[in-house]
Tab-separated table of C-alpha atoms in Angstrom:
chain	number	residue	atom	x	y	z
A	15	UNK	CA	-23.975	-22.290	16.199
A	16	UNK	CA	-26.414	-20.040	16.537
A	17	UNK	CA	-26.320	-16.051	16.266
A	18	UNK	CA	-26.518	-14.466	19.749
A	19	UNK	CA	-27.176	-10.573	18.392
A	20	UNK	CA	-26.357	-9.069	21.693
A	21	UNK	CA	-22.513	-11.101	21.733
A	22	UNK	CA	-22.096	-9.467	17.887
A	23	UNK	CA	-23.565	-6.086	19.109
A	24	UNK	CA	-21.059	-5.500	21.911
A	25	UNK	CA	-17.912	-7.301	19.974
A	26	UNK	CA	-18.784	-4.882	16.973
A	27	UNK	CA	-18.353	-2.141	19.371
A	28	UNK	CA	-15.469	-2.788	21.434
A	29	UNK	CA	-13.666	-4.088	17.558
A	30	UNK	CA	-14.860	-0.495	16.529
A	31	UNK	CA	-13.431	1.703	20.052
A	32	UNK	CA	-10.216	-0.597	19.314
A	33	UNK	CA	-9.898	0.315	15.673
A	34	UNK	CA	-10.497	4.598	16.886
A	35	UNK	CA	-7.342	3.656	19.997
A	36	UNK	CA	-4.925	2.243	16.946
A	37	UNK	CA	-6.470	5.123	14.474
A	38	UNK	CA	-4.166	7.300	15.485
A	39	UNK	CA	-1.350	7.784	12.830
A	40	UNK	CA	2.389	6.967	13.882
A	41	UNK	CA	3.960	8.342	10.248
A	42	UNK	CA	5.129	10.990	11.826
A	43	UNK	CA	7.179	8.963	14.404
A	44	UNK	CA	10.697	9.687	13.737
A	45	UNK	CA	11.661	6.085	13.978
A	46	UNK	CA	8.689	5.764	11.732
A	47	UNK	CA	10.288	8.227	9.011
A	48	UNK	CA	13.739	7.199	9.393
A	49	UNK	CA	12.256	3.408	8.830
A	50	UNK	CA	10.534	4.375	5.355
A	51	UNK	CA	13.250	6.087	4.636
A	52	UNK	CA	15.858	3.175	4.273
A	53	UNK	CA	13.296	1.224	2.698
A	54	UNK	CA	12.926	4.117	0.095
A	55	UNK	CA	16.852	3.276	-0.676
A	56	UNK	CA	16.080	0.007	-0.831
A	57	UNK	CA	13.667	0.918	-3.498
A	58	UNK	CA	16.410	2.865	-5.038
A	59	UNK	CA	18.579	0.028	-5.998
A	60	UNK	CA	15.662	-2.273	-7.098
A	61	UNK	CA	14.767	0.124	-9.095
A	62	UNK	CA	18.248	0.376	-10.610
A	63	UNK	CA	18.277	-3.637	-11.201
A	64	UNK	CA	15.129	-3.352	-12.370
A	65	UNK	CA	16.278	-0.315	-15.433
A	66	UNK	CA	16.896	-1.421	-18.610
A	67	UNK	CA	18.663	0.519	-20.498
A	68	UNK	CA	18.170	-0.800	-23.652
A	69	UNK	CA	14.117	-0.945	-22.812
A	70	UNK	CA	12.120	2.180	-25.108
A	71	UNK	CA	9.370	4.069	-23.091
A	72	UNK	CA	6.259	3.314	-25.423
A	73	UNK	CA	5.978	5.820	-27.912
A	74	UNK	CA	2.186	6.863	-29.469
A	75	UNK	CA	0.430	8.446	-32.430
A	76	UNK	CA	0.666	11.926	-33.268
A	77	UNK	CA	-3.058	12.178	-32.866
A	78	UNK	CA	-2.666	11.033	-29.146
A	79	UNK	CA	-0.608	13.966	-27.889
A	80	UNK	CA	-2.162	16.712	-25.945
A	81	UNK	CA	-1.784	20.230	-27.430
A	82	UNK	CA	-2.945	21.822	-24.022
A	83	UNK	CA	-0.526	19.636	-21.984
A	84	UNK	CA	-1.056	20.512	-17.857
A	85	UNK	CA	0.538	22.849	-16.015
A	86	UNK	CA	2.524	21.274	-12.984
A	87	UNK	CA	4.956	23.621	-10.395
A	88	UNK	CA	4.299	24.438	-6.790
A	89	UNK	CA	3.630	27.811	-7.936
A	90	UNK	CA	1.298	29.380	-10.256
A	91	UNK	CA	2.177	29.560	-14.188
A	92	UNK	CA	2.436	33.154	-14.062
A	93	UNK	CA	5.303	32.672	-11.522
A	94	UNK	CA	7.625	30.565	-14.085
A	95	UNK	CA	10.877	32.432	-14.355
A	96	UNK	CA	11.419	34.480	-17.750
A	97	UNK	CA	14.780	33.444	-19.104
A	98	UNK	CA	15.945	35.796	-22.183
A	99	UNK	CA	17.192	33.841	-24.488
A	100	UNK	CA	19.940	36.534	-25.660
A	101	UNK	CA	21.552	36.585	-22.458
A	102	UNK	CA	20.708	32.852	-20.813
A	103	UNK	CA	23.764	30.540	-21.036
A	104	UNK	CA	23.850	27.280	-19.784
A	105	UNK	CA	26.845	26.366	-17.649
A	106	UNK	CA	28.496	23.219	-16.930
A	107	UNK	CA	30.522	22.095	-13.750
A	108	UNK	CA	31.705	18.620	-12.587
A	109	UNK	CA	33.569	16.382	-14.466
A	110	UNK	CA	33.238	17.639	-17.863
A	111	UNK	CA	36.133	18.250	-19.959
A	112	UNK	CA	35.271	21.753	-21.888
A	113	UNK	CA	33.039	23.116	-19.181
A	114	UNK	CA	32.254	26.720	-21.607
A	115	UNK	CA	28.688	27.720	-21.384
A	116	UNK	CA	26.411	27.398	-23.678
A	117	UNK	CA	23.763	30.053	-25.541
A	118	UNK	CA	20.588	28.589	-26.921
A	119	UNK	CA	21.472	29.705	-30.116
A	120	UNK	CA	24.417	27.072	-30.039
A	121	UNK	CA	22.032	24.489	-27.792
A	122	UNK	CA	19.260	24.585	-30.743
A	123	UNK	CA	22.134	24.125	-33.593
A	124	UNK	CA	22.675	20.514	-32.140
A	125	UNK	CA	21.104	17.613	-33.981
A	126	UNK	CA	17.676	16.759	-33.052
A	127	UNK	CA	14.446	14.560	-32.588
A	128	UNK	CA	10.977	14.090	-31.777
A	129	UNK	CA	9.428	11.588	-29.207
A	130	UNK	CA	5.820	11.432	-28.367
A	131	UNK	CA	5.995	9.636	-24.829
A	132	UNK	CA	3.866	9.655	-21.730
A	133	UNK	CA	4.653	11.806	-18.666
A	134	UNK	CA	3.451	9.946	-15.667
A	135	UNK	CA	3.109	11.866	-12.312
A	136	UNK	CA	3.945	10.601	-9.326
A	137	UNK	CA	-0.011	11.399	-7.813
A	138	UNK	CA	-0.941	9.109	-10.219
A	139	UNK	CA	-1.936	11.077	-13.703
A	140	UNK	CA	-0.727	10.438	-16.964
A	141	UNK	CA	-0.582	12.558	-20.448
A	142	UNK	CA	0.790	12.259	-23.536
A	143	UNK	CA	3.070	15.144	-25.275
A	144	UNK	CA	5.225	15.251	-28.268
A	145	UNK	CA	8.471	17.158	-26.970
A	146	UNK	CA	11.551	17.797	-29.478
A	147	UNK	CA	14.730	17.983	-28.438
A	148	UNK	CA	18.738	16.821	-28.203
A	149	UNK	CA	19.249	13.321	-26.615
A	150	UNK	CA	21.330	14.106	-23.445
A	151	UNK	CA	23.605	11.368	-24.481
A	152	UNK	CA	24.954	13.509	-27.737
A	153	UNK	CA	25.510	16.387	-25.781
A	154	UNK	CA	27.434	14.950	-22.854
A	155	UNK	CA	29.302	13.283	-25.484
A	156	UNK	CA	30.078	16.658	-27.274
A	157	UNK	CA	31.045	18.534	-23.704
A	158	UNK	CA	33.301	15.703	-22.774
A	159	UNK	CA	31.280	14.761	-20.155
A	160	UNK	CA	32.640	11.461	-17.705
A	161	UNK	CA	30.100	9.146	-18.478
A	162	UNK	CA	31.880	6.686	-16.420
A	163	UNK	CA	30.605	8.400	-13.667
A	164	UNK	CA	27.880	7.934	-11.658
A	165	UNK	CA	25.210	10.766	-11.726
A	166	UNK	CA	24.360	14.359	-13.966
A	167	UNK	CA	22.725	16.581	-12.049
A	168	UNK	CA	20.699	19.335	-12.711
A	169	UNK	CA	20.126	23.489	-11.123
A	170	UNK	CA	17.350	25.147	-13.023
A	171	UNK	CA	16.123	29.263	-12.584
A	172	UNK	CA	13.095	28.767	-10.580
A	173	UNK	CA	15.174	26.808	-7.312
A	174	UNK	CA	14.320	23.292	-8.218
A	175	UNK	CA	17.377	20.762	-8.751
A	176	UNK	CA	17.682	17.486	-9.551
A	177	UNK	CA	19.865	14.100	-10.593
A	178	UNK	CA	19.835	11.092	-12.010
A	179	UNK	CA	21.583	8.180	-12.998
A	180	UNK	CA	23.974	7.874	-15.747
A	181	UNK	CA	22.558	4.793	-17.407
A	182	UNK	CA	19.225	7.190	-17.147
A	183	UNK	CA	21.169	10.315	-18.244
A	184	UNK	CA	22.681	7.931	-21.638
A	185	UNK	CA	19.284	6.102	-22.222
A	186	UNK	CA	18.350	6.874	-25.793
A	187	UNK	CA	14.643	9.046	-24.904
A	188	UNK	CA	16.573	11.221	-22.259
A	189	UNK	CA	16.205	14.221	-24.147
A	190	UNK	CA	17.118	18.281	-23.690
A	191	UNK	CA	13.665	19.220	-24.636
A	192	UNK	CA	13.586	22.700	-26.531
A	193	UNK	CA	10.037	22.112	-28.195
A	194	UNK	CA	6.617	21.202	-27.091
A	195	UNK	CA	3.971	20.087	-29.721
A	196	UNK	CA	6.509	21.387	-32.311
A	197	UNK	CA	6.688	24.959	-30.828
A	198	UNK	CA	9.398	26.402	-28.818
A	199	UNK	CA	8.692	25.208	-25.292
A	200	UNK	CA	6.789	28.352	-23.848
A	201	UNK	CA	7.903	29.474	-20.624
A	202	UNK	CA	5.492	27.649	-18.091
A	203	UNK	CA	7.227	24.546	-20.004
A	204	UNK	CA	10.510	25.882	-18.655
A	205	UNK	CA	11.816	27.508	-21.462
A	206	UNK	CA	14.936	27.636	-22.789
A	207	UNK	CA	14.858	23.666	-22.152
A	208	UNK	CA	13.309	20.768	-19.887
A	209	UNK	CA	15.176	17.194	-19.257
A	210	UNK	CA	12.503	14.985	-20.742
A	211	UNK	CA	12.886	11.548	-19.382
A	212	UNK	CA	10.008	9.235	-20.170
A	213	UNK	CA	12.059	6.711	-17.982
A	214	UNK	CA	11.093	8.623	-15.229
A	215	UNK	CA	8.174	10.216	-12.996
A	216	UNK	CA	7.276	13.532	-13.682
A	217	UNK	CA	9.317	15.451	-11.274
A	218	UNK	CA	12.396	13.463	-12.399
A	219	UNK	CA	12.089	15.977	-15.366
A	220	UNK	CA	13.647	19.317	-14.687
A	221	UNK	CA	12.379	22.888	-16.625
A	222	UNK	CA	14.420	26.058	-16.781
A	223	UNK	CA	17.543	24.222	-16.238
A	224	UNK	CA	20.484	26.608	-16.109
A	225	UNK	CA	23.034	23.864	-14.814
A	226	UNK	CA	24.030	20.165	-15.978
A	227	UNK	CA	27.177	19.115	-13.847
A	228	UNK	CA	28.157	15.213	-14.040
A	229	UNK	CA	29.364	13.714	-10.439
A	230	UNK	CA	29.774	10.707	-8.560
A	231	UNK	CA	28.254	12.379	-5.359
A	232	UNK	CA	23.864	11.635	-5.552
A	233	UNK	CA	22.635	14.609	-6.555
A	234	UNK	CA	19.719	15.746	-4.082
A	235	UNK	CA	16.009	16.618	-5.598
A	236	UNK	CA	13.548	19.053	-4.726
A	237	UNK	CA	10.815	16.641	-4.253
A	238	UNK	CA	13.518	13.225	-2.991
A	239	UNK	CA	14.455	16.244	-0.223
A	240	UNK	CA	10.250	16.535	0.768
A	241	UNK	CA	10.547	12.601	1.123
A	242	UNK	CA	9.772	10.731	-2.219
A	243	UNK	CA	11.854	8.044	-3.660
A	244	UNK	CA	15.100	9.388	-5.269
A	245	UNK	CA	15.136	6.828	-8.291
A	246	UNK	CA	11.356	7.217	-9.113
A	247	UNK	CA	11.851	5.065	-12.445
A	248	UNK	CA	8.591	3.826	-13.944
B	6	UNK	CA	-13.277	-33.865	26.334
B	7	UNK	CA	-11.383	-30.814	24.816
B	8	UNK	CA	-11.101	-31.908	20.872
B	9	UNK	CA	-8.196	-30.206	18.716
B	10	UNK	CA	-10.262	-29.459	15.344
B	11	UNK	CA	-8.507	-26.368	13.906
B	12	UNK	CA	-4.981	-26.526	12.962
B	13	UNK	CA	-2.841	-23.294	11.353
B	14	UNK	CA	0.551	-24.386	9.923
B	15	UNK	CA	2.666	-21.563	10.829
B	16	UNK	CA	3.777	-21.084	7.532
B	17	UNK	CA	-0.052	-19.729	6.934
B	18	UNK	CA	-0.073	-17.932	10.076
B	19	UNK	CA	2.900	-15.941	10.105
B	20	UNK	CA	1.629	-15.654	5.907
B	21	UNK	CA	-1.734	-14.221	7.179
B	22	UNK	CA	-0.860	-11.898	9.268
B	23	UNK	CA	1.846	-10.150	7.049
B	24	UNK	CA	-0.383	-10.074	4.627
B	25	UNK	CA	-3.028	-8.783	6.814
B	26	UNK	CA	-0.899	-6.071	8.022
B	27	UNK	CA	0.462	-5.059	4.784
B	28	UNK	CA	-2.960	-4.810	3.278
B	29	UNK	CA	-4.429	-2.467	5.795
B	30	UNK	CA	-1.192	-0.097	5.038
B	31	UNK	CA	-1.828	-0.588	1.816
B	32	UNK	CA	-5.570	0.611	1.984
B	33	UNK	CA	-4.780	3.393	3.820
B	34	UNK	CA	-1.717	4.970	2.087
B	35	UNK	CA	-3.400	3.761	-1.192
B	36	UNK	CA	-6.138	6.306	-0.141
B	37	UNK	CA	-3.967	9.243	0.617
B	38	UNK	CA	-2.449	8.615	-2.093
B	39	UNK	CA	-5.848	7.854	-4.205
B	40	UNK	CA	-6.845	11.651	-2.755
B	41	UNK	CA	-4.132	13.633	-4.612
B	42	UNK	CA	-5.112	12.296	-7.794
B	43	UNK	CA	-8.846	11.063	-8.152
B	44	UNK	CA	-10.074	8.649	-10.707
B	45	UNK	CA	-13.467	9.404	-9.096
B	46	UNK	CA	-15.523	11.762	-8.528
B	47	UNK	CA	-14.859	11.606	-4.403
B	48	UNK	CA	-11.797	11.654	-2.188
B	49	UNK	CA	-11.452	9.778	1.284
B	50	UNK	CA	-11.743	11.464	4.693
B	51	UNK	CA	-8.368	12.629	5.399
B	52	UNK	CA	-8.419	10.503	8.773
B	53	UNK	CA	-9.319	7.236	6.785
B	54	UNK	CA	-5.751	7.437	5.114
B	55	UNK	CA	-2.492	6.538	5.755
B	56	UNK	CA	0.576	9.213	5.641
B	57	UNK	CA	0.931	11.321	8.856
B	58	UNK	CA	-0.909	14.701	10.146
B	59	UNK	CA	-1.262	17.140	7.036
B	60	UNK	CA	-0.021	19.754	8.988
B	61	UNK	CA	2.907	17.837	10.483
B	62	UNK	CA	3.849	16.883	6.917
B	63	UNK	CA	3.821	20.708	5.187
B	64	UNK	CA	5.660	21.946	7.626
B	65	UNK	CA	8.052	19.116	7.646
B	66	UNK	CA	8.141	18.602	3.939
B	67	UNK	CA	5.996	21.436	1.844
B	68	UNK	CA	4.020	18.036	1.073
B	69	UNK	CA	0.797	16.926	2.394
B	70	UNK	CA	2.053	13.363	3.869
B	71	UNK	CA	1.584	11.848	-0.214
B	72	UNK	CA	5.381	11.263	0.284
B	73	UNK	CA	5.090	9.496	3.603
B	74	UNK	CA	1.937	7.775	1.646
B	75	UNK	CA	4.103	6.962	-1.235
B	76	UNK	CA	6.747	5.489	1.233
B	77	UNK	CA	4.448	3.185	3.280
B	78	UNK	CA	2.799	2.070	0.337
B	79	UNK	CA	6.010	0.825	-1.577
B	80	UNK	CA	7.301	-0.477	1.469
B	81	UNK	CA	4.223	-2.774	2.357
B	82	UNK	CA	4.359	-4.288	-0.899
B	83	UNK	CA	7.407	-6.285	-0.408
B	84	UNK	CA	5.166	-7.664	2.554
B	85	UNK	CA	2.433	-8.357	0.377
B	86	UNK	CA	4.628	-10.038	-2.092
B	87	UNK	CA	6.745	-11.549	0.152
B	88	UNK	CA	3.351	-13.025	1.923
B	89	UNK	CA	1.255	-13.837	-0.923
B	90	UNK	CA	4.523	-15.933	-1.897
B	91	UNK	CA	4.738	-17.941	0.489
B	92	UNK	CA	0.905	-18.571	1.496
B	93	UNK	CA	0.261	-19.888	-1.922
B	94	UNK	CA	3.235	-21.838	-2.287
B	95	UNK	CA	2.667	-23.494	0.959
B	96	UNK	CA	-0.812	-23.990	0.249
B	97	UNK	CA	-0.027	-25.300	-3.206
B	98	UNK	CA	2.668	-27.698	-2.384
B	99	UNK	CA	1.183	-28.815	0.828
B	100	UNK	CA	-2.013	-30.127	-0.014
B	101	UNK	CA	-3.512	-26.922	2.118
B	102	UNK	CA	-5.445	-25.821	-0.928
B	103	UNK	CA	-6.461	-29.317	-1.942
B	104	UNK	CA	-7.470	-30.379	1.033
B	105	UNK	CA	-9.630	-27.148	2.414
B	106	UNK	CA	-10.304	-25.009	-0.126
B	107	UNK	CA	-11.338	-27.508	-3.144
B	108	UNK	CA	-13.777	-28.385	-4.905
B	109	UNK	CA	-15.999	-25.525	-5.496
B	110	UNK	CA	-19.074	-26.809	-6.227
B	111	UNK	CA	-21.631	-23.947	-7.789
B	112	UNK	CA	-24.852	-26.082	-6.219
B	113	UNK	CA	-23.189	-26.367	-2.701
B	114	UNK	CA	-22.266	-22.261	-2.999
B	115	UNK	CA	-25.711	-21.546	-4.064
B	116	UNK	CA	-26.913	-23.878	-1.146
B	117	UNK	CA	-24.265	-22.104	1.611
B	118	UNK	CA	-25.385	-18.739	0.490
B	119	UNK	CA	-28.567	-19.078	0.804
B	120	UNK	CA	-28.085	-20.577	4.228
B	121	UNK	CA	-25.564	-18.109	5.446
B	122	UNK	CA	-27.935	-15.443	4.308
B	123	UNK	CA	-30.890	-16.553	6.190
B	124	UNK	CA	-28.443	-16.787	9.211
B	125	UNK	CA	-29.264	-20.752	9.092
B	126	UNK	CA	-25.496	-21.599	7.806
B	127	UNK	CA	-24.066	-23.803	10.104
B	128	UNK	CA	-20.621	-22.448	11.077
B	129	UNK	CA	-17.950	-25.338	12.572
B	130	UNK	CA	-14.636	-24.942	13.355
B	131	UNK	CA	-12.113	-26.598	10.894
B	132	UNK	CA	-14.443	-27.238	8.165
B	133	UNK	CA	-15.016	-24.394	5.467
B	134	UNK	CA	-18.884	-24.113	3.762
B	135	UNK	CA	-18.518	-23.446	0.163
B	136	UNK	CA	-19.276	-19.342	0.164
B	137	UNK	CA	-16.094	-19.594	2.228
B	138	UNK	CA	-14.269	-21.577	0.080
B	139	UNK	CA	-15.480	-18.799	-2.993
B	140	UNK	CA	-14.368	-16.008	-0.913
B	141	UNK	CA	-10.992	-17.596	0.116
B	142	UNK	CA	-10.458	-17.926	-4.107
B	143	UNK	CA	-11.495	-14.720	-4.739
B	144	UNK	CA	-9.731	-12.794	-1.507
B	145	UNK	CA	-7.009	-14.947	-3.094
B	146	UNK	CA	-6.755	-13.855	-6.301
B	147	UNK	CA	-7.639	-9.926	-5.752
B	148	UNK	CA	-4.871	-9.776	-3.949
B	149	UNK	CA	-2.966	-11.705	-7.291
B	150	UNK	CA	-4.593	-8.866	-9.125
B	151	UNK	CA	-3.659	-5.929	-6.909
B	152	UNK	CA	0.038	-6.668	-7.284
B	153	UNK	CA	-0.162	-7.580	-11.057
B	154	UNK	CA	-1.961	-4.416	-11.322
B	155	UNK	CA	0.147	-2.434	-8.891
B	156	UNK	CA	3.123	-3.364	-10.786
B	157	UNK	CA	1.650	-2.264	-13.687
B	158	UNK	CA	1.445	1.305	-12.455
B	159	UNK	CA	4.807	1.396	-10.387
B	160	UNK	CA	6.968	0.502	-13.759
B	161	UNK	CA	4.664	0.619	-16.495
B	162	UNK	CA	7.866	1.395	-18.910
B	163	UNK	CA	9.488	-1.415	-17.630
B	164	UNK	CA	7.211	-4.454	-17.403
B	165	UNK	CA	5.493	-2.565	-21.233
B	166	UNK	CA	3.064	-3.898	-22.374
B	167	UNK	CA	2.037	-5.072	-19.167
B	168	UNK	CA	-0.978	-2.403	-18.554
B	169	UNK	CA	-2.606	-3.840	-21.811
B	170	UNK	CA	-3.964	-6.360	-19.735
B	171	UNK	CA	-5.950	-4.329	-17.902
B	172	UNK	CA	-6.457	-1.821	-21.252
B	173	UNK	CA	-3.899	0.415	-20.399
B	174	UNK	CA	-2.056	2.631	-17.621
B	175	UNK	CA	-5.427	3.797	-16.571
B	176	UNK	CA	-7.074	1.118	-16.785
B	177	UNK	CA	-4.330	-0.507	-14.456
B	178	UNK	CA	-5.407	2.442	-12.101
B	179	UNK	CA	-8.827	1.759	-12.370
B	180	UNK	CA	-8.420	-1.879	-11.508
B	181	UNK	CA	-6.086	-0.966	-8.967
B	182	UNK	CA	-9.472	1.077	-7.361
B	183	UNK	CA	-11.645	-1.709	-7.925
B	184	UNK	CA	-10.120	-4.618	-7.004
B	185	UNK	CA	-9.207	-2.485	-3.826
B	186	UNK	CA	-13.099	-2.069	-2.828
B	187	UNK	CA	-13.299	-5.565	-3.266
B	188	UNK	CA	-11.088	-6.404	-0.804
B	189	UNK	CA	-12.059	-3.926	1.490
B	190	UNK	CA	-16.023	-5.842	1.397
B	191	UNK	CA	-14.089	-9.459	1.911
B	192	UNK	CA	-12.573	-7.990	5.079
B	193	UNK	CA	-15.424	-6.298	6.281
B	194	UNK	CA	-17.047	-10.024	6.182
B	195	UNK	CA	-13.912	-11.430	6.705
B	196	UNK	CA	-13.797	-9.923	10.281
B	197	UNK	CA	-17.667	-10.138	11.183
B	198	UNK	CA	-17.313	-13.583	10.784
B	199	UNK	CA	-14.107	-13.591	13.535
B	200	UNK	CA	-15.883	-11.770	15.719
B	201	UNK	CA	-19.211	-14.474	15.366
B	202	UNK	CA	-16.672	-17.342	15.557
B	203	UNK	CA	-14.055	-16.015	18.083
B	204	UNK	CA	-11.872	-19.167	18.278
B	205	UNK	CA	-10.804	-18.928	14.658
B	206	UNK	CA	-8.800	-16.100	15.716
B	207	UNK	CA	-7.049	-17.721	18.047
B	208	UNK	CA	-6.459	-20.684	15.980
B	209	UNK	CA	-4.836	-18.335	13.072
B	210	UNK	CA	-2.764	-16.787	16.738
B	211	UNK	CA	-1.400	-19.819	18.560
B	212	UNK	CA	-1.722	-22.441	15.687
B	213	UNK	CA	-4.682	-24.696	16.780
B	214	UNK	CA	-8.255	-24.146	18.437
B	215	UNK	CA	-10.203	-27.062	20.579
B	216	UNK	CA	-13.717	-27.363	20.867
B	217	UNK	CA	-15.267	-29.086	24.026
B	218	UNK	CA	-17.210	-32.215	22.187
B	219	UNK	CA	-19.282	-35.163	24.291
């Protein structure tokens, strides 16, 4: 066959007037939103399958950690809440046997270690940090928490909340972070401590956290409430 | 007399166009989502991507639409995966492959390409030239590439050391990107060539395409 330039002119066009029609974006359909969202839960349980909670989140060289590790909040640094740590305790609700709250004089007396692990945001950036702190597992095991249950959740001082899994919440690198490069996590960090999960996306890690209650209920999230994926396990 | 000489199993129809449709949601909530987070230095034109009305998204979620992004994008996978699946199992274990897309000779693609680029390629139905055949491998396995790589990035914890492959969670992204722009240039040609050769569509549509012969 031969090229007819006049036939490819006017099928380019009317392809191109059809593509500006269809342009127009239907995410914000209801049916639309309601559809992504069941596929989201879908997600959710793959997700879950997919977990293993034996697997390690890789783990690098001192030298690889970022000292000036990135600010990330929907409000400016200057905004972070100032907890005193004379007067902050941390309380506990849910099924938890001794539900007394805790000072972070008692919180930092509990054994500790050190992971250097990658925090991966959900927009798609990635830095390394060394972060010291309890492994949730010890201290849920010291408050009597039921880890038979499904879910810990989490209330923190600046309005953002959050939950996760128990086989999450028991994984060995789910830590109560109180440091940050070996220095008492500053208070953009979220002082007096941050869930560190290197499981999880970014946002799956709480700062000031002034609540851990254990449930069988799904805990909501800030950002799972604004419409991304609950799990969010990388 | 009206000759049948293009035939479309459905298997590779119903393939193509899930594919085809999960791709183009792919592009364009990979872009919005691209946007919040550059690798480059450029973002895409906010009416290019995928994800709903900026606007309509703040005030509905404090979010500009990267959630709704996030959302189409991880639900179009399962129809890329799902798609890719079963396109190159069919065309594996039906002789598909074999039969149209093999061999590749490097002569007969230089040949083709320099026809096709001196618009003196001769284009008939049912029969691919060899730049075609190229393309179809390499449409093929960018889209093999954009999953392996995707997965990288979705669970790079749990399919460790998986990004080493492509040197690393960044390097996953960055692959991700190109591989993407890739794609992007086969469909551009991909679709130029549908609209020079209108009864391939059709074919890939209802199955088969005729051709009035002496």
């Amino acid at each position: 066959m031969t090229i007819d330039r006049r036939k490819l002119l006017t099928r380019g066009l009317s392809l191109g007037s059809l593509s500006l029609l269809t342009g127009c974006d239907i995410s914000d359909n209801d049916a639309v939103q309601g559809f992504l969202a069941r596929v989201s839960q879908w997600n959710d349980r793959v997700q879950a399958a997919l977990f293993n909670p034996a697997r390690l989140a890789p783990t690098f060289a001192e030298s690889q950690a970022v000292k000036d590790f990135r600010y990330n909040a929907w409000y400016g640094p200057d905004k972070a809440p100032r907890l005193d740590g004379g007067d902050y305790r941390l309380s506990l609700a849910g099924l938890i046997a001794d539900k007394t709250p805790w000072t972070v004089e008692q919180l930092h007396a509990l054994p500790q270690e050190s992971q250097i692990t990658r925090h991966v945001c959900v927009e798609g950036w990635s830095m390394i940090g060394k972060w010291s702190g309890t492994p949730l597992r010890t201290f849920l095991q010291r408050i009597g928490a039921d880890t038979t249950a499904r879910y810990v959740g989490f209330e923190c001082a600046d309005g953002y909340y959050e939950g996760i899994d128990m086989p999450t919440a028991l994984h060995p690198q789910t830590i109560m972070a109180f440091r940050l490069s070996d220095e008492i996590l500053p208070v953009r960090y979220g002082y007096p401590f941050k869930i560190r999960i290197p499981t999880k996306l970014g946002f799956k890690n709480p700062k000031f956290v002034t609540t851990i209650y254990v449930t069988n209920q799904r805990p909501k999230g800030f950002w799972p409430d604004r419409g991304y994926n609950w799990f969010s396990g990388i | 007399m009206n000759v049948n000489i293009q035939r479309h199993a459905i298997v590779v129809r119903l393939s193509h166009w899930l594919m085809a449709l999960s791709i183009l949601v792919l592009i364009g909530s990979g872009w919005r989502i691209y946007n919040s987070a550059p690798i480059f230095p450029f973002t895409f034109p906010e009416q290019f991507t995928l994800g709903g009305d900026v606007d309509a998204a703040l005030a509905r979620h404090n979010d500009p639409g990267v959630a709704t992004a996030i959302a189409w994008h991880f639900a179009a996978m399962w129809g890329l995966l799902l798609a890719f699946l079963a396109f190159v199992l069919w065309g594996a274990l039906s002789g598909h492959f074999r039969r149209d897309f093999l061999p590749v000779r490097p002569a007969e693609v230089w040949h083709d390409l320099i026809a096709a680029l001196t618009f003196r390629l001769d284009h008939r139905l049912g029969h691919y030239n060899a730049v075609q055949k190229l393309l179809y491998w390499a449409a093929l396995l960018g889209a093999g590439l954009m999953l392996l790589s995707g997965i990288a990035i979705w669970k790079p914890v749990q399919t460790y050391p998986l990004e080493a492959l492509f040197g690393g969670f960044q390097g996953a992204r960055i692959v991700h990107f190109l591989v993407m722009t890739g794609l992007v240039l086969f469909l551009v040609v991909h679709v130029a060539l549908v609209i020079l050769v209108p009864k391939t569509l059709r074919a890939m549509i209802t199955g088969s395409a005729t051709e009035n012969r002496p």
